[in-house]
XYZ file of C-alpha atoms in Angstrom:
679
model
C -159.675 64.412 55.398
C -158.987 68.284 54.972
C -161.852 70.161 53.667
C -161.865 71.286 50.102
C -160.834 75.122 49.809
C -159.138 76.981 52.375
C -157.230 74.221 54.642
C -158.048 73.963 58.023
C -156.061 75.443 60.931
C -154.167 73.412 62.742
C -152.621 73.132 66.159
C -149.426 75.783 66.580
C -147.311 72.755 66.788
C -148.331 71.547 63.383
C -146.506 74.695 62.291
C -143.336 72.605 62.628
C -144.053 70.816 59.757
C -141.173 72.148 57.857
C -138.760 70.148 60.390
C -140.827 66.947 58.909
C -140.345 68.404 55.287
C -136.439 68.579 55.946
C -136.339 65.145 57.586
C -135.757 66.716 61.100
C -138.945 65.279 61.763
C -139.827 67.575 64.701
C -143.286 64.953 65.406
C -142.068 62.064 63.823
C -143.833 58.723 63.282
C -142.706 54.794 63.332
C -141.328 53.199 60.294
C -144.816 51.469 59.726
C -146.480 54.762 59.760
C -143.662 56.065 57.106
C -144.575 52.961 54.765
C -148.152 54.049 54.986
C -147.736 57.569 53.976
C -144.551 57.100 51.906
C -145.693 55.594 48.824
C -142.528 56.456 46.662
C -139.046 57.907 46.614
C -140.198 61.118 46.454
C -142.303 61.189 49.509
C -141.874 62.296 52.782
C -141.982 60.512 56.460
C -144.911 61.212 58.378
C -145.664 63.414 61.442
C -147.395 63.512 64.427
C -149.326 66.787 64.615
C -152.187 68.087 66.652
C -155.810 69.149 65.528
C -159.323 69.115 66.552
C -161.377 67.213 63.742
C -164.469 68.029 62.347
C -166.480 66.101 64.628
C -164.906 67.975 67.716
C -162.866 64.987 69.252
C -159.218 65.685 69.848
C -157.278 63.421 67.894
C -154.522 65.668 66.859
C -154.178 66.420 63.123
C -154.274 63.732 60.677
C -153.786 64.608 56.933
C -154.178 61.144 55.278
C -157.696 59.657 53.260
C -158.400 57.993 56.517
C -157.181 58.296 60.389
C -155.360 54.894 61.262
C -154.126 56.708 64.494
C -157.741 56.890 66.608
C -160.545 54.615 67.618
C -164.181 55.404 67.299
C -164.248 57.189 70.205
C -161.487 59.177 69.863
C -158.904 58.088 71.959
C -155.302 58.010 70.883
C -154.147 54.060 70.257
C -152.364 53.132 67.385
C -149.003 51.307 66.320
C -148.054 54.379 64.997
C -147.977 56.029 68.688
C -146.610 53.223 70.467
C -144.674 54.001 73.441
C -141.057 54.590 72.828
C -137.944 54.037 75.015
C -136.525 57.558 75.935
C -133.275 58.353 74.181
C -129.937 57.266 75.927
C -129.583 59.529 78.754
C -126.783 61.357 77.524
C -128.082 61.800 73.887
C -128.198 65.637 73.160
C -131.380 66.549 72.330
C -131.786 70.103 69.596
C -134.422 72.970 70.552
C -135.017 75.646 68.035
C -137.182 78.784 69.349
C -137.859 82.137 67.653
C -137.607 85.066 69.727
C -138.005 88.893 69.246
C -138.008 91.275 71.960
C -137.915 92.217 75.516
C -141.213 90.497 76.669
C -140.840 87.419 74.797
C -137.374 87.165 76.300
C -139.108 86.618 79.308
C -141.425 83.977 77.846
C -138.445 81.938 76.820
C -136.732 82.000 80.104
C -139.918 80.312 81.638
C -140.094 78.003 78.705
C -136.551 76.865 79.648
C -136.998 76.618 83.304
C -139.793 74.039 82.226
C -137.379 72.014 80.117
C -134.565 72.176 82.717
C -136.796 71.206 85.500
C -137.617 67.601 84.098
C -134.801 67.102 81.504
C -132.504 64.314 82.180
C -130.354 64.757 78.909
C -128.221 67.451 77.532
C -129.762 69.907 75.558
C -128.506 72.338 72.446
C -130.883 75.195 72.176
C -130.724 76.729 68.898
C -132.433 80.621 69.504
C -133.160 82.532 66.265
C -133.335 85.784 67.705
C -133.028 89.953 66.854
C -130.766 91.783 68.324
C -132.313 92.749 71.671
C -133.319 89.327 72.451
C -129.798 88.052 71.866
C -128.346 90.996 74.125
C -130.590 89.514 76.557
C -130.194 85.892 76.319
C -126.552 85.645 75.958
C -126.255 87.251 78.886
C -128.456 85.208 80.786
C -127.166 82.102 79.861
C -123.513 83.223 80.469
C -124.308 83.968 83.761
C -126.718 81.133 84.617
C -123.871 78.278 84.092
C -126.460 76.038 83.481
C -124.507 72.515 82.597
C -124.999 70.272 79.837
C -126.787 73.175 78.077
C -125.227 74.429 74.991
C -126.528 77.813 73.017
C -126.339 79.324 69.467
C -127.775 82.120 68.106
C -128.775 83.029 64.498
C -129.854 86.349 63.545
C -133.138 86.737 62.403
C -132.693 89.967 60.519
C -130.588 88.027 57.964
C -134.051 85.676 57.505
C -136.236 88.467 57.344
C -135.846 88.978 53.866
C -137.060 85.386 52.834
C -140.561 86.011 54.751
C -140.995 89.826 54.298
C -142.590 89.497 50.775
C -145.535 87.639 52.746
C -148.557 89.948 53.685
C -149.236 89.118 57.380
C -151.532 90.131 60.104
C -150.895 88.190 63.013
C -149.740 89.940 65.941
C -146.009 88.301 65.870
C -145.321 90.091 62.789
C -142.391 88.969 60.827
C -141.192 86.382 63.415
C -144.279 84.395 63.030
C -142.777 83.341 59.633
C -139.814 82.437 60.806
C -139.988 78.522 61.035
C -140.423 78.454 57.576
C -136.917 79.304 56.810
C -135.369 77.564 59.580
C -134.206 74.860 57.324
C -131.520 77.456 55.533
C -130.814 78.791 59.156
C -130.106 75.765 61.498
C -126.987 74.168 60.457
C -126.627 71.233 57.453
C -125.438 68.761 59.685
C -128.313 68.876 62.167
C -130.897 66.138 61.301
C -133.401 66.695 64.115
C -134.722 69.338 66.363
C -137.955 70.041 68.259
C -138.902 73.573 67.310
C -141.136 75.329 70.254
C -143.170 78.291 70.434
C -142.028 80.679 73.420
C -145.700 80.292 75.026
C -145.114 76.788 75.963
C -144.971 75.081 79.473
C -143.703 71.692 79.808
C -145.266 69.369 82.396
C -142.663 66.426 81.183
C -139.122 65.475 80.031
C -138.798 66.417 76.720
C -136.901 63.275 75.729
C -140.326 61.643 75.938
C -141.518 63.773 72.721
C -137.573 63.104 71.160
C -138.435 59.599 71.460
C -141.473 59.725 69.085
C -138.986 60.224 66.474
C -135.536 58.846 67.413
C -136.276 55.635 65.719
C -135.613 57.459 62.242
C -132.119 57.486 63.323
C -130.279 56.362 60.032
C -132.859 56.627 57.718
C -133.819 60.614 58.625
C -130.133 61.572 57.034
C -131.199 60.214 53.982
C -134.092 61.928 53.757
C -132.737 64.971 54.985
C -130.334 64.950 52.043
C -132.983 64.182 49.308
C -135.299 66.737 50.764
C -133.125 69.539 50.531
C -131.688 68.512 47.001
C -135.544 68.513 46.139
C -136.045 71.888 47.315
C -138.180 72.566 50.385
C -137.786 76.549 49.896
C -139.227 76.787 46.551
C -141.779 74.164 47.652
C -143.572 76.333 50.649
C -142.677 79.314 48.334
C -144.357 78.265 45.436
C -147.442 77.105 47.956
C -147.568 80.582 49.448
C -147.672 82.615 46.268
C -150.514 80.393 45.167
C -152.372 80.868 48.890
C -151.982 84.351 48.525
C -153.839 84.942 45.327
C -157.115 84.537 46.937
C -155.977 85.095 50.575
C -154.989 88.638 51.225
C -152.823 88.378 54.276
C -151.878 85.538 56.053
C -153.819 85.828 59.891
C -152.311 83.011 61.552
C -148.236 83.600 60.171
C -146.931 80.583 58.727
C -149.764 78.329 60.365
C -151.741 79.684 57.041
C -148.534 78.245 54.598
C -148.105 75.291 56.469
C -151.827 74.270 56.104
C -151.675 75.153 52.492
C -148.724 72.511 51.950
C -150.441 70.067 54.146
C -153.575 70.482 51.862
C -151.298 69.594 48.711
C -149.557 66.967 50.204
C -151.570 64.877 52.711
C -149.098 62.164 53.327
C -147.210 64.453 55.213
C -149.128 64.617 58.391
C -150.069 61.883 60.995
C -151.483 62.741 64.385
C -149.255 63.670 67.655
C -150.797 62.485 71.022
C -152.946 65.727 72.110
C -151.195 65.937 75.679
C -148.283 67.310 74.307
C -149.997 70.394 72.646
C -152.810 71.109 75.355
C -153.945 74.445 73.598
C -155.308 77.138 75.727
C -157.289 79.625 73.669
C -160.906 80.725 74.079
C -162.511 78.253 71.948
C -160.347 75.387 72.188
C -161.665 72.078 72.657
C -158.326 70.849 74.341
C -160.673 69.890 77.415
C -161.341 66.605 75.564
C -158.472 65.559 75.688
C -156.520 66.355 79.077
C -159.844 65.296 80.956
C -159.528 61.567 79.252
C -155.446 61.452 79.415
C -153.556 60.225 82.048
C -151.041 63.234 82.426
C -150.428 66.448 80.265
C -146.834 66.871 78.860
C -146.984 70.517 77.520
C -149.295 73.160 77.546
C -149.416 76.036 74.840
C -150.920 79.536 75.537
C -151.665 79.814 71.827
C -153.544 82.929 71.855
C -152.728 86.865 72.613
C -154.842 87.021 75.601
C -151.974 84.507 77.015
C -152.764 83.845 80.798
C -156.079 85.943 80.148
C -157.712 83.314 78.090
C -161.022 82.156 79.179
C -161.194 78.508 80.216
C -163.053 76.998 83.277
C -159.778 75.573 83.801
C -157.346 78.019 83.514
C -156.260 78.346 86.888
C -154.975 74.781 86.920
C -152.896 75.835 83.899
C -152.097 79.209 85.073
C -150.584 77.736 88.478
C -148.590 75.579 86.432
C -146.750 78.417 84.434
C -146.587 80.601 87.435
C -144.531 77.596 89.217
C -141.938 78.031 86.461
C -142.209 81.441 86.113
C -141.369 82.453 89.881
C -139.233 79.382 90.122
C -135.420 79.710 91.281
C -133.208 79.579 88.113
C -130.604 78.876 90.250
C -131.998 75.433 91.638
C -131.691 74.260 87.718
C -127.884 74.499 87.804
C -127.686 70.800 88.387
C -125.475 68.224 86.668
C -126.487 65.524 84.780
C -124.284 62.693 86.636
C -122.810 60.389 84.215
C -123.087 62.721 81.032
C -119.588 64.260 80.778
C -120.529 67.792 79.859
C -117.063 70.274 79.599
C -117.740 73.364 81.243
C -116.685 76.688 79.558
C -113.178 77.660 81.123
C -114.606 80.524 83.403
C -116.927 77.735 85.100
C -113.887 75.609 85.431
C -111.932 78.453 87.059
C -114.896 79.083 89.203
C -115.131 75.745 90.718
C -111.230 75.538 91.102
C -111.468 79.277 93.202
C -114.600 77.809 95.178
C -112.777 74.344 95.884
C -110.064 76.284 97.631
C -112.387 77.886 99.793
C -112.226 77.063 103.820
C -115.558 76.601 105.077
C -114.268 76.867 108.867
C -113.116 80.488 107.988
C -114.687 83.096 109.437
C -115.232 85.368 106.531
C -115.851 82.159 104.584
C -119.340 83.546 103.313
C -117.409 86.866 102.240
C -115.334 84.852 100.150
C -118.202 82.375 98.735
C -120.410 85.526 97.851
C -117.448 87.486 95.924
C -117.103 84.427 93.929
C -120.774 83.936 93.235
C -122.083 84.256 89.558
C -125.270 85.798 89.718
C -127.767 85.288 86.828
C -128.321 88.578 85.410
C -131.399 89.461 83.033
C -130.666 92.480 81.325
C -133.671 95.067 79.842
C -135.666 93.156 81.869
C -138.560 95.465 80.657
C -139.197 96.971 77.074
C -136.476 100.060 76.547
C -135.707 102.826 74.121
C -132.026 103.296 74.297
C -131.561 107.620 74.225
C -130.393 109.197 71.255
C -126.735 109.500 70.770
C -125.634 112.716 72.375
C -122.100 113.681 73.069
C -122.543 115.094 76.823
C -125.487 113.205 77.705
C -125.353 111.423 81.238
C -127.457 107.946 82.454
C -128.220 107.985 86.157
C -126.741 104.597 87.551
C -128.115 102.834 90.835
C -129.089 99.678 92.346
C -131.793 98.512 94.794
C -133.706 95.893 96.251
C -137.318 94.949 96.811
C -137.662 97.476 99.836
C -136.723 100.261 97.955
C -139.265 100.265 94.801
C -141.157 103.067 96.519
C -138.386 105.379 95.401
C -138.631 104.847 91.857
C -141.701 107.127 91.055
C -139.986 110.176 93.050
C -136.578 109.633 91.391
C -138.431 109.369 87.757
C -139.929 112.840 88.438
C -136.785 114.559 89.393
C -134.895 112.759 86.702
C -136.243 113.298 83.179
C -132.932 111.929 81.603
C -132.075 107.759 80.883
C -131.341 105.712 83.979
C -129.972 102.070 84.004
C -131.008 100.625 87.140
C -129.721 97.092 88.644
C -132.313 95.044 91.206
C -131.225 92.438 93.389
C -134.340 90.143 93.745
C -135.545 86.615 93.595
C -137.181 85.186 90.563
C -140.851 85.725 92.252
C -139.903 88.908 93.503
C -139.030 89.713 89.728
C -142.588 89.113 88.811
C -143.524 91.335 91.549
C -141.576 94.412 90.421
C -142.899 93.668 86.934
C -146.686 94.449 88.301
C -145.465 97.158 90.203
C -144.317 98.697 86.917
C -147.284 97.955 85.062
C -149.645 99.401 87.715
C -147.617 102.848 87.637
C -148.640 105.241 85.262
C -145.384 107.327 86.062
C -142.983 103.936 85.967
C -144.711 102.464 82.777
C -144.501 105.979 81.178
C -140.769 105.692 80.866
C -139.335 104.091 77.920
C -135.640 105.483 78.772
C -135.102 103.855 82.003
C -133.641 100.257 81.760
C -133.933 97.557 84.592
C -131.702 94.943 85.361
C -132.344 92.146 87.146
C -129.495 90.036 88.899
C -130.621 87.187 90.879
C -130.259 86.576 94.415
C -127.961 84.135 95.577
C -125.886 83.922 98.525
C -126.150 85.075 102.373
C -124.704 88.637 101.612
C -125.678 91.547 99.245
C -123.307 91.726 96.442
C -123.670 95.666 96.398
C -120.868 96.469 93.640
C -121.495 93.620 91.628
C -125.006 95.093 91.280
C -123.680 98.317 90.369
C -121.359 96.965 87.922
C -124.463 95.596 85.943
C -126.158 98.992 85.993
C -122.881 100.812 84.959
C -122.275 98.379 82.206
C -125.677 98.449 80.574
C -125.453 102.387 80.636
C -125.629 103.586 76.676
C -124.676 107.462 77.439
C -121.022 108.743 77.460
C -121.404 109.750 80.823
C -123.117 108.227 84.177
C -123.920 110.172 87.213
C -123.052 107.329 89.970
C -125.792 107.342 92.742
C -127.724 105.432 95.181
C -131.523 104.986 94.948
C -132.361 106.515 98.356
C -131.214 110.283 96.670
C -133.348 112.021 94.859
C -131.069 114.782 92.753
C -132.080 118.308 92.170
C -134.616 118.857 89.595
C -132.535 120.815 87.446
C -129.250 118.417 88.007
C -129.920 116.396 84.230
C -129.610 119.620 82.553
C -127.064 121.545 84.562
C -124.830 118.387 84.370
C -125.109 117.730 80.671
C -123.831 121.845 80.222
C -121.159 121.732 82.853
C -119.759 118.500 80.990
C -119.794 120.642 77.860
C -118.324 123.619 79.379
C -115.627 121.913 81.239
C -114.467 120.040 78.058
C -114.185 116.899 80.071
C -113.355 113.547 77.849
C -110.061 113.228 75.722
C -109.362 117.007 77.160
C -109.588 116.371 80.698
C -110.149 113.633 83.016
C -112.286 114.486 86.088
C -114.967 113.496 88.138
C -117.710 115.802 88.777
C -118.562 115.656 92.527
C -122.597 116.285 93.261
C -122.669 117.568 96.832
C -124.861 115.186 99.078
C -127.210 116.149 101.815
C -129.618 114.134 103.838
C -133.063 114.979 105.485
C -134.195 112.819 108.489
C -138.002 113.964 107.886
C -140.491 112.064 106.013
C -142.389 114.684 104.916
C -140.146 117.081 102.980
C -140.611 120.079 100.488
C -138.122 119.453 98.447
C -136.032 122.516 97.247
C -136.020 123.866 93.562
C -132.661 125.638 93.871
C -129.513 125.857 95.791
C -130.897 128.672 97.658
C -133.846 127.156 98.633
C -131.340 124.202 100.166
C -129.104 126.684 101.945
C -132.503 128.190 103.508
C -133.405 124.468 104.890
C -129.984 123.777 105.635
C -129.648 126.823 107.995
C -132.900 125.958 109.392
C -131.849 122.447 110.462
C -134.080 120.590 108.028
C -131.662 119.618 105.905
C -127.711 118.397 106.720
C -124.806 117.567 104.697
C -124.812 113.737 104.143
C -123.917 111.547 107.223
C -122.680 114.670 109.354
C -123.438 113.432 112.493
C -122.543 109.841 112.041
C -119.372 109.616 109.535
C -118.336 113.383 108.135
C -115.130 111.725 106.849
C -117.071 110.431 103.837
C -117.909 113.881 102.349
C -115.899 116.273 103.986
C -113.070 116.738 101.263
C -116.186 118.208 99.317
C -115.747 121.096 101.388
C -119.434 122.406 102.145
C -118.283 125.882 103.486
C -116.810 126.681 100.309
C -119.405 125.318 97.939
C -121.951 127.364 100.031
C -120.142 130.199 98.573
C -119.081 129.089 95.315
C -120.182 130.134 91.483
C -117.919 127.975 89.646
C -116.397 124.540 89.870
C -113.354 124.009 92.345
C -111.069 121.160 92.771
C -110.572 119.580 95.749
C -108.173 116.700 96.870
C -108.768 112.966 97.497
C -108.399 111.991 101.289
C -109.146 108.835 103.278
C -112.593 107.115 103.252
C -113.979 109.730 100.748
C -117.225 108.223 98.991
C -118.880 111.460 96.897
C -121.537 110.795 94.300
C -119.672 111.755 91.004
C -120.318 112.033 87.338
C -117.723 110.251 85.299
C -117.373 108.645 81.760
C -118.855 105.652 81.066
C -115.613 103.710 80.596
C -114.350 104.406 84.034
C -113.265 101.683 86.593
C -115.575 99.086 87.521
C -116.718 98.955 91.435
C -114.466 96.089 93.169
C -116.595 93.146 93.238
C -115.174 91.697 96.551
C -116.777 94.401 98.989
C -119.896 92.961 99.836
C -122.938 93.904 102.169
C -122.116 97.269 104.071
C -118.732 99.007 104.306
C -116.232 100.692 101.627
C -117.801 99.812 98.357
C -118.018 103.230 97.212
C -114.699 103.911 99.419
C -112.563 101.776 97.236
C -114.232 102.769 93.747
C -113.348 106.446 94.207
C -109.691 105.244 95.742
C -108.944 103.818 92.154
C -110.459 106.808 90.344
C -107.935 108.979 92.169
C -105.352 106.288 91.351
C -106.084 106.575 87.717
C -105.429 110.519 88.045
C -108.790 111.579 87.831
C -109.187 115.052 89.559
C -112.211 115.948 91.685
C -114.402 118.567 90.530
C -117.242 120.194 92.806
C -120.187 121.709 91.101
C -121.392 124.630 92.890
C -125.124 124.658 91.750
C -125.305 120.358 91.475
C -127.098 118.478 95.135
C -128.787 115.312 95.883
C -130.600 114.520 98.874
C -130.555 111.318 101.127
C -134.336 110.576 102.314
C -135.057 108.524 105.203
C -135.719 104.795 105.263
C -135.051 101.638 107.847
C -131.575 100.964 108.117
C -130.294 97.802 106.168
C -129.635 94.314 107.868
C -126.216 94.718 106.820
C -125.755 98.060 108.557
C -127.072 96.199 111.624
C -124.609 93.406 111.184
C -121.489 95.484 110.573
C -122.358 97.482 113.829
C -123.259 94.252 115.619
C -120.705 91.844 114.556
C -116.826 92.209 115.438
C -116.566 89.205 112.916
C -118.181 91.106 110.433
C -115.977 94.256 110.776
C -112.774 91.877 111.014
C -113.600 90.608 107.547
C -114.160 94.080 106.293
C -110.978 94.832 107.446
C -109.394 91.891 105.585
C -111.091 92.919 102.516
C -109.423 96.330 102.659
C -105.587 95.070 103.468
C -106.253 92.731 100.562
C -107.632 95.714 97.915
C -104.891 98.008 99.276
C -102.083 95.098 98.530
C -103.579 94.790 95.153
C -103.794 98.740 94.340
C -100.106 98.873 95.272
C -99.283 95.809 92.744
C -101.156 97.630 90.079
C -100.253 101.202 90.407
C -96.741 101.122 92.407
C -95.554 103.772 94.266
C -98.351 106.202 93.512
C -100.699 104.198 95.796
C -98.330 104.079 99.163
C -100.475 107.137 100.326
C -103.644 104.897 100.267
C -101.806 102.892 103.189
C -102.753 105.527 105.771
C -106.312 105.306 104.634
C -106.390 101.975 106.905
C -104.887 103.806 110.086
C -107.709 106.067 110.510
C -110.865 105.377 112.679
C -113.476 103.143 111.014
C -116.934 104.177 109.916
C -119.615 103.433 112.455
């Protein structure tokens, strides 16, 4: 029995009692168990929920006068916990999760990976989120495109007024109370759902858990209607009000209230086998469970310390968690054969396009890469959006793991907002996270938004990655740069002043050109003014960008004129021009067909010109390229005739599309292909 006075704190899975009260039966017993606990028409079915009883044996939570679920040795054996057949393989299983913020969104993904790894059934995820988490997870699941997974979102802000009156000291804040109001948030026709905390990792098929209450089918809907009519909302609110007369604030969030309800209605609870909730807090007695269990079904990091919790077996559990944390999510896009599941229209179109590709085509990998839909995790780290300013500018760039060392210097040069997209594997994303946390410079910058595009395919989808960073910029203007360039220290303020002075926006459609330079020296004293830059240029320490290799790319900037210029001047587009520019945020996106090396920026500048942007060179602006080892893709371009032939085919297709879209105005671009190719 539960002791008198303040109720014993049950395991976190017991917080899901509300599903029981609803008839959702989060963790339900069988019919015989229900008959024992029922006792009358107004009573409730029993649930299986974990706790550590007073004698220290890991039996689960049994809020009954006697514990029929366990033998004297504390083992889980009872006709209430008989092995149950798994649900039909195509039965839809419902899972609900409360999630808020950037960090918890990452936890949700690891949890979902563990679910998908073992699952054999279609899943419907019901996510109660704040605006931040919804933005992140909606993008992620849309781009993940996992077959037989549906996702529904519910606005946590709409639920806050229902729980904000409860004093709460738990680290999860109001979101730790959200499970109390799930009955009103979830669809009224939803009969059963499993509610999970974000810090749970599955080690088994969730269908096994679903099977624990699947045999209530046909009875649960009746109980659901009856219980909703009886008013679960009034029940928990009355209990909470009474509890708070003697309890200043909840310290365990909704668990305190569930415990109080259980105290008043002990027939509501029956044990859940402890292997379904192996809790890893500092003082847990879970060891007595998992040392005796045949296998572990789910682990629960129910401590603010999470993976840093003290447990002599924590390394084993940590490795299980890290397996899914770093697991390639692309491998979870597997079909559930034998379970028809309609694909979204965009997925159907993608499959049709991929089916039309010819694997014998020499350019097959180019065609396949440009059709690949990459998983995207926007705002991978906590981010504070910049305050609205009419002339503000976000630096936009993309990078991979081998350019992380550029980030600290970039943050020192650019004090304004940045939107950076990183092309990483799942494992590299965790290395990146540790890299940021270890840097005082980077961890202090909350105005830098990092977006992870997960790696897939043989070629570098540079323009797709750029488009992710561009789409997530929040200021009216963007500076389209590359990660291996450092802007002048004063460039951020200078650009904002120039935008205002030139009256850009609705009055003037322009792309502001930031002249590009390069140095071949790894040890380099960065110039603090145009005068210092010109001195370095004259001494041979700095060159105009790619002067020795591909001068056509930046020649239209007219560096000779820039040396003397004191006001912005206009230049004309020319073939292969690829300057770094400042444009409105709603500018054309980069053409995703260009992957790897070659023409990715050229095509974008060409489209700006086709849309009649004027190119204005800023006289005091500059950015400098720092040396680094050549990328794999430029090496392939230089060494492979096939690679260059495929790039030429992409150019031809792009120009044809440009002509179809812009008509006669695009004829001048056809001459671009008659010029020598870039090295």
